[in-house]
Amino acid sequence: MSPVLTADEIRAKVLSYLSDIAPEIDAKALRPDLSLREQTEIDSVDFLRFVSRLYEDLGVNVPEADYAGLDTIDRIVDYLAEKMPA
Amino acid sequence: MTDDKSLNMRRAIAAAMEKSHREIPHYYLETTVPMDAALNWLAEENARRAPPDRLLPVVLFLKAFAFAAKSFPEMNGRYVDGAFRPAESVHTGVVVALRGGGLLAPALHDVQEKSLSEIARALTDLVTRVRSGRLRGSELTDPTITVTSLGDEGCDRVFGLIYPPQVALVGFGRIREVPHRVVSATLAADHRVSDGLKGAAFLNAMAKLLQSPQTLETGR
């Protein structure tokens, strides 16, 4: 098992996944406290790919019922920090 | 996308849509499809699936659409040199928006013969390749009928233009709660080839299939 990641490390991973899925996004320019969907053209197929990366790379299985709460980068990082396997 | 590519894409869309609007006498129909049964089934199914295997509602749309299209040859084919030629297979052109503007509608082949999981994988693969510019040329010329699904960021309903030389296009709006969940399904069809009665039967067949998701899962 990998060592526990800090919040900054989780944030860096989240931004890199977003950049992989939507390369035209300037991930560093995104406001972490504002809606991702409103700042990007991410659609439901992109979001499913993103959630799949969280599952495959970080071992976090996000149930569909939690999708709605993952609408900003800050909320995604907080969620992952809580759910990541120690 | 570079400015040149973007300009070329805009010109290609302009040429196809001008031709469509000039040459194809469209007629339009709409039906509202109750979605509670399908979405409840999907939520239960997805709760059992790991994220990479989960199904989006559009997967159900595509399967119901392709099943119905297989039974309505007047909707599936090409109008060339003044005559309609029905197609043997249903190759569904799926409208994929490019980020920064423009769109492409490459083919998902033989959707009605695929399982829901196979459709989901094929769709993710297709969308990814459209947006990274890795389509095969034949994928853009293969479609025999087109479907567009606006998804949850879209509007209530869409009235599309048929992509020539095809003769029909089906459009799904976003899923709405009124208070039950419903989706608008529209048909744009070529009046040289079919009439409203046939179009309505096609749309109603598709709507009926969408309300029995178990059939969509098991049917091949």
PDB file of C-alpha atoms in Angstrom:
ATOM      1  CA  MET A   1       0.000   0.000   0.000  1.00  0.00           C
ATOM      2  CA  SER A   2       1.268   3.477  -0.805  1.00  0.00           C
ATOM      3  CA  PRO A   3       1.902   5.840   2.079  1.00  0.00           C
ATOM      4  CA  VAL A   4      -0.886   8.188   3.080  1.00  0.00           C
ATOM      5  CA  LEU A   5      -1.073  11.180   0.774  1.00  0.00           C
ATOM      6  CA  THR A   6      -1.220  14.746   2.023  1.00  0.00           C
ATOM      7  CA  ALA A   7      -4.043  17.034   0.907  1.00  0.00           C
ATOM      8  CA  ASP A   8      -1.627  18.795  -1.473  1.00  0.00           C
ATOM      9  CA  GLU A   9      -0.600  15.489  -3.032  1.00  0.00           C
ATOM     10  CA  ILE A  10      -4.236  14.506  -3.474  1.00  0.00           C
ATOM     11  CA  ARG A  11      -4.942  17.879  -5.073  1.00  0.00           C
ATOM     12  CA  ALA A  12      -2.032  17.429  -7.498  1.00  0.00           C
ATOM     13  CA  LYS A  13      -3.383  14.020  -8.505  1.00  0.00           C
ATOM     14  CA  VAL A  14      -6.917  15.346  -9.004  1.00  0.00           C
ATOM     15  CA  LEU A  15      -5.596  18.121 -11.266  1.00  0.00           C
ATOM     16  CA  SER A  16      -3.496  15.664 -13.262  1.00  0.00           C
ATOM     17  CA  TYR A  17      -6.496  13.358 -13.813  1.00  0.00           C
ATOM     18  CA  LEU A  18      -8.569  16.312 -15.003  1.00  0.00           C
ATOM     19  CA  SER A  19      -5.784  17.341 -17.381  1.00  0.00           C
ATOM     20  CA  ASP A  20      -5.533  13.792 -18.743  1.00  0.00           C
ATOM     21  CA  ILE A  21      -9.273  13.590 -19.369  1.00  0.00           C
ATOM     22  CA  ALA A  22      -9.673  17.102 -20.773  1.00  0.00           C
ATOM     23  CA  PRO A  23      -6.234  18.229 -21.990  1.00  0.00           C
ATOM     24  CA  GLU A  24      -7.487  21.682 -23.006  1.00  0.00           C
ATOM     25  CA  ILE A  25      -8.220  22.516 -19.374  1.00  0.00           C
ATOM     26  CA  ASP A  26      -5.664  24.759 -17.721  1.00  0.00           C
ATOM     27  CA  ALA A  27      -5.973  22.917 -14.426  1.00  0.00           C
ATOM     28  CA  LYS A  28      -3.828  25.426 -12.531  1.00  0.00           C
ATOM     29  CA  ALA A  29      -6.142  28.255 -13.564  1.00  0.00           C
ATOM     30  CA  LEU A  30      -9.278  26.600 -12.193  1.00  0.00           C
ATOM     31  CA  ARG A  31     -10.851  28.144  -9.112  1.00  0.00           C
ATOM     32  CA  PRO A  32     -10.931  25.293  -6.574  1.00  0.00           C
ATOM     33  CA  ASP A  33     -13.956  26.705  -4.774  1.00  0.00           C
ATOM     34  CA  LEU A  34     -16.191  27.119  -7.833  1.00  0.00           C
ATOM     35  CA  SER A  35     -18.221  24.587  -9.808  1.00  0.00           C
ATOM     36  CA  LEU A  36     -16.060  22.484 -12.122  1.00  0.00           C
ATOM     37  CA  ARG A  37     -18.864  22.064 -14.631  1.00  0.00           C
ATOM     38  CA  GLU A  38     -19.318  25.819 -14.875  1.00  0.00           C
ATOM     39  CA  GLN A  39     -15.616  26.427 -15.456  1.00  0.00           C
ATOM     40  CA  THR A  40     -15.028  23.600 -17.938  1.00  0.00           C
ATOM     41  CA  GLU A  41     -16.898  21.678 -20.602  1.00  0.00           C
ATOM     42  CA  ILE A  42     -16.680  18.442 -18.634  1.00  0.00           C
ATOM     43  CA  ASP A  43     -19.682  16.230 -19.386  1.00  0.00           C
ATOM     44  CA  SER A  44     -21.061  13.017 -17.916  1.00  0.00           C
ATOM     45  CA  VAL A  45     -18.709  10.786 -19.932  1.00  0.00           C
ATOM     46  CA  ASP A  46     -15.695  12.810 -18.704  1.00  0.00           C
ATOM     47  CA  PHE A  47     -16.936  12.683 -15.131  1.00  0.00           C
ATOM     48  CA  LEU A  48     -17.344   8.913 -15.278  1.00  0.00           C
ATOM     49  CA  ARG A  49     -13.765   8.633 -16.571  1.00  0.00           C
ATOM     50  CA  PHE A  50     -12.624  10.854 -13.710  1.00  0.00           C
ATOM     51  CA  VAL A  51     -14.408   8.742 -11.091  1.00  0.00           C
ATOM     52  CA  SER A  52     -12.912   5.642 -12.725  1.00  0.00           C
ATOM     53  CA  ARG A  53      -9.412   7.094 -12.278  1.00  0.00           C
ATOM     54  CA  LEU A  54     -10.114   7.732  -8.588  1.00  0.00           C
ATOM     55  CA  TYR A  55     -11.089   4.076  -8.308  1.00  0.00           C
ATOM     56  CA  GLU A  56      -8.166   2.658 -10.279  1.00  0.00           C
ATOM     57  CA  ASP A  57      -5.364   4.901  -9.007  1.00  0.00           C
ATOM     58  CA  LEU A  58      -6.470   5.829  -5.500  1.00  0.00           C
ATOM     59  CA  GLY A  59      -8.683   2.877  -4.589  1.00  0.00           C
ATOM     60  CA  VAL A  60     -11.680   5.095  -3.808  1.00  0.00           C
ATOM     61  CA  ASN A  61     -15.013   3.757  -5.029  1.00  0.00           C
ATOM     62  CA  VAL A  62     -17.328   6.778  -5.253  1.00  0.00           C
ATOM     63  CA  PRO A  63     -20.978   5.689  -5.251  1.00  0.00           C
ATOM     64  CA  GLU A  64     -23.255   7.502  -7.701  1.00  0.00           C
ATOM     65  CA  ALA A  65     -25.185   9.015  -4.808  1.00  0.00           C
ATOM     66  CA  ASP A  66     -22.054  11.023  -3.890  1.00  0.00           C
ATOM     67  CA  TYR A  67     -21.432  12.471  -7.388  1.00  0.00           C
ATOM     68  CA  ALA A  68     -23.497  15.598  -6.740  1.00  0.00           C
ATOM     69  CA  GLY A  69     -21.301  16.598  -3.794  1.00  0.00           C
ATOM     70  CA  LEU A  70     -18.131  16.425  -5.884  1.00  0.00           C
ATOM     71  CA  ASP A  71     -18.761  19.634  -7.775  1.00  0.00           C
ATOM     72  CA  THR A  72     -15.629  21.625  -6.868  1.00  0.00           C
ATOM     73  CA  ILE A  73     -11.940  20.698  -6.618  1.00  0.00           C
ATOM     74  CA  ASP A  74     -11.924  21.590  -2.910  1.00  0.00           C
ATOM     75  CA  ARG A  75     -14.843  19.268  -2.210  1.00  0.00           C
ATOM     76  CA  ILE A  76     -13.251  16.455  -4.235  1.00  0.00           C
ATOM     77  CA  VAL A  77      -9.971  16.773  -2.286  1.00  0.00           C
ATOM     78  CA  ASP A  78     -11.782  16.789   1.073  1.00  0.00           C
ATOM     79  CA  TYR A  79     -13.849  13.783   0.061  1.00  0.00           C
ATOM     80  CA  LEU A  80     -10.813  11.790  -1.055  1.00  0.00           C
ATOM     81  CA  ALA A  81      -8.795  12.683   2.061  1.00  0.00           C
ATOM     82  CA  GLU A  82     -11.592  11.165   4.111  1.00  0.00           C
ATOM     83  CA  LYS A  83     -12.185   8.079   1.966  1.00  0.00           C
ATOM     84  CA  MET A  84      -8.704   7.049   0.902  1.00  0.00           C
ATOM     85  CA  PRO A  85      -7.502   3.735   2.260  1.00  0.00           C
ATOM     86  CA  ALA A  86      -4.877   4.379   4.927  1.00  0.00           C
TER      87      ALA A  86
ATOM     88  CA  MET B   1      -7.764  22.460 -31.556  1.00  0.00           C
ATOM     89  CA  THR B   2      -5.761  24.909 -33.657  1.00  0.00           C
ATOM     90  CA  ASP B   3      -7.564  27.817 -35.319  1.00  0.00           C
ATOM     91  CA  ASP B   4      -7.125  26.217 -38.755  1.00  0.00           C
ATOM     92  CA  LYS B   5      -8.650  22.942 -37.665  1.00  0.00           C
ATOM     93  CA  SER B   6     -11.451  24.754 -35.917  1.00  0.00           C
ATOM     94  CA  LEU B   7     -12.197  26.784 -39.049  1.00  0.00           C
ATOM     95  CA  ASN B   8     -12.173  23.682 -41.244  1.00  0.00           C
ATOM     96  CA  MET B   9     -14.559  21.936 -38.887  1.00  0.00           C
ATOM     97  CA  ARG B  10     -16.928  24.941 -38.905  1.00  0.00           C
ATOM     98  CA  ARG B  11     -16.872  24.899 -42.726  1.00  0.00           C
ATOM     99  CA  ALA B  12     -17.553  21.140 -42.854  1.00  0.00           C
ATOM    100  CA  ILE B  13     -20.513  21.496 -40.491  1.00  0.00           C
ATOM    101  CA  ALA B  14     -21.782  24.477 -42.505  1.00  0.00           C
ATOM    102  CA  ALA B  15     -21.613  22.519 -45.782  1.00  0.00           C
ATOM    103  CA  ALA B  16     -23.420  19.461 -44.391  1.00  0.00           C
ATOM    104  CA  MET B  17     -26.115  21.453 -42.622  1.00  0.00           C
ATOM    105  CA  GLU B  18     -26.739  23.758 -45.607  1.00  0.00           C
ATOM    106  CA  LYS B  19     -27.230  20.691 -47.759  1.00  0.00           C
ATOM    107  CA  SER B  20     -29.533  19.156 -45.147  1.00  0.00           C
ATOM    108  CA  HIS B  21     -31.642  22.276 -44.815  1.00  0.00           C
ATOM    109  CA  ARG B  22     -31.793  22.828 -48.585  1.00  0.00           C
ATOM    110  CA  GLU B  23     -32.519  19.294 -49.739  1.00  0.00           C
ATOM    111  CA  ILE B  24     -34.212  17.324 -46.980  1.00  0.00           C
ATOM    112  CA  PRO B  25     -37.910  18.015 -46.249  1.00  0.00           C
ATOM    113  CA  HIS B  26     -37.812  17.385 -42.503  1.00  0.00           C
ATOM    114  CA  TYR B  27     -40.793  16.573 -40.347  1.00  0.00           C
ATOM    115  CA  TYR B  28     -40.604  16.550 -36.564  1.00  0.00           C
ATOM    116  CA  LEU B  29     -42.257  14.499 -33.811  1.00  0.00           C
ATOM    117  CA  GLU B  30     -41.794  14.421 -30.071  1.00  0.00           C
ATOM    118  CA  THR B  31     -42.789  12.099 -27.277  1.00  0.00           C
ATOM    119  CA  THR B  32     -42.147  12.309 -23.540  1.00  0.00           C
ATOM    120  CA  VAL B  33     -40.739   9.094 -22.111  1.00  0.00           C
ATOM    121  CA  PRO B  34     -41.294   8.215 -18.419  1.00  0.00           C
ATOM    122  CA  MET B  35     -37.845   7.351 -17.031  1.00  0.00           C
ATOM    123  CA  ASP B  36     -38.392   6.368 -13.382  1.00  0.00           C
ATOM    124  CA  ALA B  37     -38.326   2.627 -14.108  1.00  0.00           C
ATOM    125  CA  ALA B  38     -35.204   2.806 -16.272  1.00  0.00           C
ATOM    126  CA  LEU B  39     -33.302   5.114 -13.901  1.00  0.00           C
ATOM    127  CA  ASN B  40     -34.208   3.089 -10.796  1.00  0.00           C
ATOM    128  CA  TRP B  41     -32.989  -0.026 -12.559  1.00  0.00           C
ATOM    129  CA  LEU B  42     -29.813   1.799 -13.605  1.00  0.00           C
ATOM    130  CA  ALA B  43     -29.112   3.031 -10.058  1.00  0.00           C
ATOM    131  CA  GLU B  44     -29.420  -0.530  -8.686  1.00  0.00           C
ATOM    132  CA  GLU B  45     -27.231  -1.879 -11.456  1.00  0.00           C
ATOM    133  CA  ASN B  46     -24.567   0.809 -10.970  1.00  0.00           C
ATOM    134  CA  ALA B  47     -24.491   0.305  -7.202  1.00  0.00           C
ATOM    135  CA  ARG B  48     -23.162  -3.191  -7.944  1.00  0.00           C
ATOM    136  CA  ARG B  49     -20.626  -1.985 -10.502  1.00  0.00           C
ATOM    137  CA  ALA B  50     -17.193  -0.456 -10.012  1.00  0.00           C
ATOM    138  CA  PRO B  51     -16.920   3.019 -11.578  1.00  0.00           C
ATOM    139  CA  PRO B  52     -15.246   1.917 -14.846  1.00  0.00           C
ATOM    140  CA  ASP B  53     -18.160  -0.463 -15.511  1.00  0.00           C
ATOM    141  CA  ARG B  54     -21.017   1.912 -14.675  1.00  0.00           C
ATOM    142  CA  LEU B  55     -23.667   2.761 -17.226  1.00  0.00           C
ATOM    143  CA  LEU B  56     -24.802   6.264 -18.156  1.00  0.00           C
ATOM    144  CA  PRO B  57     -28.459   6.850 -19.137  1.00  0.00           C
ATOM    145  CA  VAL B  58     -27.299   7.492 -22.717  1.00  0.00           C
ATOM    146  CA  VAL B  59     -26.341   3.808 -22.942  1.00  0.00           C
ATOM    147  CA  LEU B  60     -30.003   2.877 -22.434  1.00  0.00           C
ATOM    148  CA  PHE B  61     -31.030   5.511 -24.982  1.00  0.00           C
ATOM    149  CA  LEU B  62     -28.623   4.080 -27.552  1.00  0.00           C
ATOM    150  CA  LYS B  63     -29.758   0.502 -27.098  1.00  0.00           C
ATOM    151  CA  ALA B  64     -33.498   1.281 -27.232  1.00  0.00           C
ATOM    152  CA  PHE B  65     -32.877   3.503 -30.238  1.00  0.00           C
ATOM    153  CA  ALA B  66     -30.918   0.870 -32.161  1.00  0.00           C
ATOM    154  CA  PHE B  67     -33.413  -1.891 -31.384  1.00  0.00           C
ATOM    155  CA  ALA B  68     -36.256   0.255 -32.687  1.00  0.00           C
ATOM    156  CA  ALA B  69     -34.286   1.434 -35.733  1.00  0.00           C
ATOM    157  CA  LYS B  70     -33.647  -2.172 -36.727  1.00  0.00           C
ATOM    158  CA  SER B  71     -37.419  -2.671 -37.072  1.00  0.00           C
ATOM    159  CA  PHE B  72     -38.050   0.522 -39.059  1.00  0.00           C
ATOM    160  CA  PRO B  73     -36.071   0.325 -42.312  1.00  0.00           C
ATOM    161  CA  GLU B  74     -37.550   3.673 -43.481  1.00  0.00           C
ATOM    162  CA  MET B  75     -35.459   5.400 -40.813  1.00  0.00           C
ATOM    163  CA  ASN B  76     -32.174   3.630 -41.351  1.00  0.00           C
ATOM    164  CA  GLY B  77     -30.246   4.089 -44.582  1.00  0.00           C
ATOM    165  CA  ARG B  78     -29.219   6.631 -47.188  1.00  0.00           C
ATOM    166  CA  TYR B  79     -31.008   8.766 -49.752  1.00  0.00           C
ATOM    167  CA  VAL B  80     -28.768   8.881 -52.820  1.00  0.00           C
ATOM    168  CA  ASP B  81     -29.484   9.941 -56.434  1.00  0.00           C
ATOM    169  CA  GLY B  82     -33.194  10.398 -55.844  1.00  0.00           C
ATOM    170  CA  ALA B  83     -33.789   7.043 -54.215  1.00  0.00           C
ATOM    171  CA  PHE B  84     -33.747   5.669 -50.678  1.00  0.00           C
ATOM    172  CA  ARG B  85     -31.499   2.708 -49.961  1.00  0.00           C
ATOM    173  CA  PRO B  86     -32.235   1.055 -46.631  1.00  0.00           C
ATOM    174  CA  ALA B  87     -29.192  -0.212 -44.759  1.00  0.00           C
ATOM    175  CA  GLU B  88     -28.744  -3.798 -43.591  1.00  0.00           C
ATOM    176  CA  SER B  89     -27.088  -2.888 -40.299  1.00  0.00           C
ATOM    177  CA  VAL B  90     -27.790  -0.093 -37.842  1.00  0.00           C
ATOM    178  CA  HIS B  91     -24.650   1.989 -37.513  1.00  0.00           C
ATOM    179  CA  THR B  92     -25.514   4.737 -35.079  1.00  0.00           C
ATOM    180  CA  GLY B  93     -23.904   8.114 -35.634  1.00  0.00           C
ATOM    181  CA  VAL B  94     -23.380   9.502 -32.135  1.00  0.00           C
ATOM    182  CA  VAL B  95     -23.118  13.274 -31.924  1.00  0.00           C
ATOM    183  CA  VAL B  96     -20.075  14.185 -29.829  1.00  0.00           C
ATOM    184  CA  ALA B  97     -19.402  17.826 -29.012  1.00  0.00           C
ATOM    185  CA  LEU B  98     -15.802  18.921 -29.239  1.00  0.00           C
ATOM    186  CA  ARG B  99     -14.549  21.155 -26.520  1.00  0.00           C
ATOM    187  CA  GLY B 100     -14.131  24.670 -27.773  1.00  0.00           C
ATOM    188  CA  GLY B 101     -16.846  24.166 -30.407  1.00  0.00           C
ATOM    189  CA  GLY B 102     -17.755  21.936 -33.291  1.00  0.00           C
ATOM    190  CA  LEU B 103     -19.011  18.381 -33.327  1.00  0.00           C
ATOM    191  CA  LEU B 104     -18.602  15.043 -35.027  1.00  0.00           C
ATOM    192  CA  ALA B 105     -21.009  12.114 -35.334  1.00  0.00           C
ATOM    193  CA  PRO B 106     -18.959   8.948 -35.858  1.00  0.00           C
ATOM    194  CA  ALA B 107     -20.457   5.460 -35.930  1.00  0.00           C
ATOM    195  CA  LEU B 108     -21.053   3.025 -33.119  1.00  0.00           C
ATOM    196  CA  HIS B 109     -21.482  -0.187 -35.067  1.00  0.00           C
ATOM    197  CA  ASP B 110     -24.311  -2.724 -34.566  1.00  0.00           C
ATOM    198  CA  VAL B 111     -25.413  -1.239 -31.252  1.00  0.00           C
ATOM    199  CA  GLN B 112     -28.497  -3.475 -31.057  1.00  0.00           C
ATOM    200  CA  GLU B 113     -26.276  -6.556 -30.929  1.00  0.00           C
ATOM    201  CA  LYS B 114     -24.092  -5.301 -28.086  1.00  0.00           C
ATOM    202  CA  SER B 115     -24.698  -5.711 -24.351  1.00  0.00           C
ATOM    203  CA  LEU B 116     -25.136  -2.533 -22.299  1.00  0.00           C
ATOM    204  CA  SER B 117     -21.604  -2.932 -20.929  1.00  0.00           C
ATOM    205  CA  GLU B 118     -20.217  -3.288 -24.443  1.00  0.00           C
ATOM    206  CA  ILE B 119     -22.078  -0.156 -25.564  1.00  0.00           C
ATOM    207  CA  ALA B 120     -20.753   1.756 -22.543  1.00  0.00           C
ATOM    208  CA  ARG B 121     -17.152   0.790 -23.308  1.00  0.00           C
ATOM    209  CA  ALA B 122     -17.543   1.518 -27.021  1.00  0.00           C
ATOM    210  CA  LEU B 123     -19.078   4.922 -26.266  1.00  0.00           C
ATOM    211  CA  THR B 124     -16.331   5.970 -23.838  1.00  0.00           C
ATOM    212  CA  ASP B 125     -13.733   4.840 -26.347  1.00  0.00           C
ATOM    213  CA  LEU B 126     -15.431   6.738 -29.187  1.00  0.00           C
ATOM    214  CA  VAL B 127     -15.847   9.976 -27.205  1.00  0.00           C
ATOM    215  CA  THR B 128     -12.224   9.805 -26.064  1.00  0.00           C
ATOM    216  CA  ARG B 129     -10.972   9.269 -29.598  1.00  0.00           C
ATOM    217  CA  VAL B 130     -13.173  12.013 -31.074  1.00  0.00           C
ATOM    218  CA  ARG B 131     -11.742  14.500 -28.619  1.00  0.00           C
ATOM    219  CA  SER B 132      -8.156  13.414 -29.104  1.00  0.00           C
ATOM    220  CA  GLY B 133      -8.419  13.367 -32.909  1.00  0.00           C
ATOM    221  CA  ARG B 134      -7.894   9.610 -33.257  1.00  0.00           C
ATOM    222  CA  LEU B 135     -10.932   8.595 -35.300  1.00  0.00           C
ATOM    223  CA  ARG B 136     -10.707   6.318 -38.307  1.00  0.00           C
ATOM    224  CA  GLY B 137     -12.020   8.002 -41.458  1.00  0.00           C
ATOM    225  CA  SER B 138     -14.555   5.232 -42.092  1.00  0.00           C
ATOM    226  CA  GLU B 139     -16.133   5.890 -38.707  1.00  0.00           C
ATOM    227  CA  LEU B 140     -17.377   9.239 -40.015  1.00  0.00           C
ATOM    228  CA  THR B 141     -18.924   7.809 -43.187  1.00  0.00           C
ATOM    229  CA  ASP B 142     -20.399   4.589 -41.731  1.00  0.00           C
ATOM    230  CA  PRO B 143     -23.466   5.957 -39.874  1.00  0.00           C
ATOM    231  CA  THR B 144     -26.892   5.020 -41.259  1.00  0.00           C
ATOM    232  CA  ILE B 145     -28.890   7.064 -38.707  1.00  0.00           C
ATOM    233  CA  THR B 146     -27.897   9.582 -36.029  1.00  0.00           C
ATOM    234  CA  VAL B 147     -28.692  10.095 -32.363  1.00  0.00           C
ATOM    235  CA  THR B 148     -27.931  13.140 -30.268  1.00  0.00           C
ATOM    236  CA  SER B 149     -28.238  13.197 -26.497  1.00  0.00           C
ATOM    237  CA  LEU B 150     -27.858  16.543 -24.767  1.00  0.00           C
ATOM    238  CA  GLY B 151     -26.987  15.108 -21.356  1.00  0.00           C
ATOM    239  CA  ASP B 152     -27.536  16.794 -18.031  1.00  0.00           C
ATOM    240  CA  GLU B 153     -26.019  20.128 -19.070  1.00  0.00           C
ATOM    241  CA  GLY B 154     -28.375  20.425 -22.040  1.00  0.00           C
ATOM    242  CA  CYS B 155     -31.881  21.746 -22.641  1.00  0.00           C
ATOM    243  CA  ASP B 156     -35.265  20.053 -22.397  1.00  0.00           C
ATOM    244  CA  ARG B 157     -35.463  18.938 -26.029  1.00  0.00           C
ATOM    245  CA  VAL B 158     -33.582  19.086 -29.296  1.00  0.00           C
ATOM    246  CA  PHE B 159     -34.876  19.356 -32.856  1.00  0.00           C
ATOM    247  CA  GLY B 160     -32.001  18.311 -35.053  1.00  0.00           C
ATOM    248  CA  LEU B 161     -31.036  18.524 -38.695  1.00  0.00           C
ATOM    249  CA  ILE B 162     -30.595  15.204 -40.467  1.00  0.00           C
ATOM    250  CA  TYR B 163     -27.032  14.470 -41.520  1.00  0.00           C
ATOM    251  CA  PRO B 164     -27.181  13.840 -45.299  1.00  0.00           C
ATOM    252  CA  PRO B 165     -27.473  11.374 -46.946  1.00  0.00           C
ATOM    253  CA  GLN B 166     -29.106   9.810 -43.868  1.00  0.00           C
ATOM    254  CA  VAL B 167     -32.878  10.104 -43.438  1.00  0.00           C
ATOM    255  CA  ALA B 168     -33.494  10.346 -39.691  1.00  0.00           C
ATOM    256  CA  LEU B 169     -32.112  11.751 -36.473  1.00  0.00           C
ATOM    257  CA  VAL B 170     -33.311  11.080 -32.932  1.00  0.00           C
ATOM    258  CA  GLY B 171     -32.703  13.585 -30.157  1.00  0.00           C
ATOM    259  CA  PHE B 172     -32.829  13.109 -26.395  1.00  0.00           C
ATOM    260  CA  GLY B 173     -33.114  16.115 -24.101  1.00  0.00           C
ATOM    261  CA  ARG B 174     -31.921  16.223 -20.520  1.00  0.00           C
ATOM    262  CA  ILE B 175     -33.726  14.143 -17.945  1.00  0.00           C
ATOM    263  CA  ARG B 176     -36.240  16.328 -16.071  1.00  0.00           C
ATOM    264  CA  GLU B 177     -38.246  15.825 -12.885  1.00  0.00           C
ATOM    265  CA  VAL B 178     -41.866  16.911 -13.373  1.00  0.00           C
ATOM    266  CA  PRO B 179     -42.074  15.455 -10.617  1.00  0.00           C
ATOM    267  CA  HIS B 180     -41.531  12.014 -12.108  1.00  0.00           C
ATOM    268  CA  ARG B 181     -38.405  11.747 -14.177  1.00  0.00           C
ATOM    269  CA  VAL B 182     -38.985  12.011 -17.921  1.00  0.00           C
ATOM    270  CA  VAL B 183     -36.975  12.614 -21.051  1.00  0.00           C
ATOM    271  CA  SER B 184     -38.043  14.171 -24.331  1.00  0.00           C
ATOM    272  CA  ALA B 185     -37.351  12.051 -27.396  1.00  0.00           C
ATOM    273  CA  THR B 186     -37.684  13.790 -30.756  1.00  0.00           C
ATOM    274  CA  LEU B 187     -37.487  12.500 -34.294  1.00  0.00           C
ATOM    275  CA  ALA B 188     -36.426  14.466 -37.346  1.00  0.00           C
ATOM    276  CA  ALA B 189     -37.197  12.354 -40.416  1.00  0.00           C
ATOM    277  CA  ASP B 190     -37.062  12.754 -44.192  1.00  0.00           C
ATOM    278  CA  HIS B 191     -40.557  13.190 -45.666  1.00  0.00           C
ATOM    279  CA  ARG B 192     -39.369  11.845 -49.026  1.00  0.00           C
ATOM    280  CA  VAL B 193     -38.897   8.467 -47.353  1.00  0.00           C
ATOM    281  CA  SER B 194     -41.413   8.201 -44.494  1.00  0.00           C
ATOM    282  CA  ASP B 195     -44.563   9.797 -43.123  1.00  0.00           C
ATOM    283  CA  GLY B 196     -45.532  10.898 -39.643  1.00  0.00           C
ATOM    284  CA  LEU B 197     -47.509   7.764 -38.906  1.00  0.00           C
ATOM    285  CA  LYS B 198     -44.433   5.591 -39.439  1.00  0.00           C
ATOM    286  CA  GLY B 199     -42.235   8.059 -37.586  1.00  0.00           C
ATOM    287  CA  ALA B 200     -44.597   8.013 -34.611  1.00  0.00           C
ATOM    288  CA  ALA B 201     -44.584   4.207 -34.558  1.00  0.00           C
ATOM    289  CA  PHE B 202     -40.766   4.266 -34.496  1.00  0.00           C
ATOM    290  CA  LEU B 203     -40.624   6.819 -31.690  1.00  0.00           C
ATOM    291  CA  ASN B 204     -43.270   4.958 -29.670  1.00  0.00           C
ATOM    292  CA  ALA B 205     -41.458   1.628 -30.110  1.00  0.00           C
ATOM    293  CA  MET B 206     -38.287   3.212 -28.786  1.00  0.00           C
ATOM    294  CA  ALA B 207     -40.138   4.822 -25.863  1.00  0.00           C
ATOM    295  CA  LYS B 208     -41.691   1.477 -24.938  1.00  0.00           C
ATOM    296  CA  LEU B 209     -38.314  -0.275 -24.939  1.00  0.00           C
ATOM    297  CA  LEU B 210     -36.835   2.421 -22.699  1.00  0.00           C
ATOM    298  CA  GLN B 211     -39.481   1.663 -20.107  1.00  0.00           C
ATOM    299  CA  SER B 212     -38.448  -1.979 -19.764  1.00  0.00           C
ATOM    300  CA  PRO B 213     -34.727  -1.776 -19.015  1.00  0.00           C
ATOM    301  CA  GLN B 214     -34.479  -5.518 -18.234  1.00  0.00           C
ATOM    302  CA  THR B 215     -35.338  -6.194 -21.858  1.00  0.00           C
ATOM    303  CA  LEU B 216     -32.545  -3.869 -22.944  1.00  0.00           C
ATOM    304  CA  GLU B 217     -30.032  -5.688 -20.769  1.00  0.00           C
ATOM    305  CA  THR B 218     -30.884  -9.179 -21.924  1.00  0.00           C
ATOM    306  CA  GLY B 219     -31.919  -8.500 -25.522  1.00  0.00           C
ATOM    307  CA  ARG B 220     -29.206  -8.980 -28.072  1.00  0.00           C
TER     308      ARG B 220
END
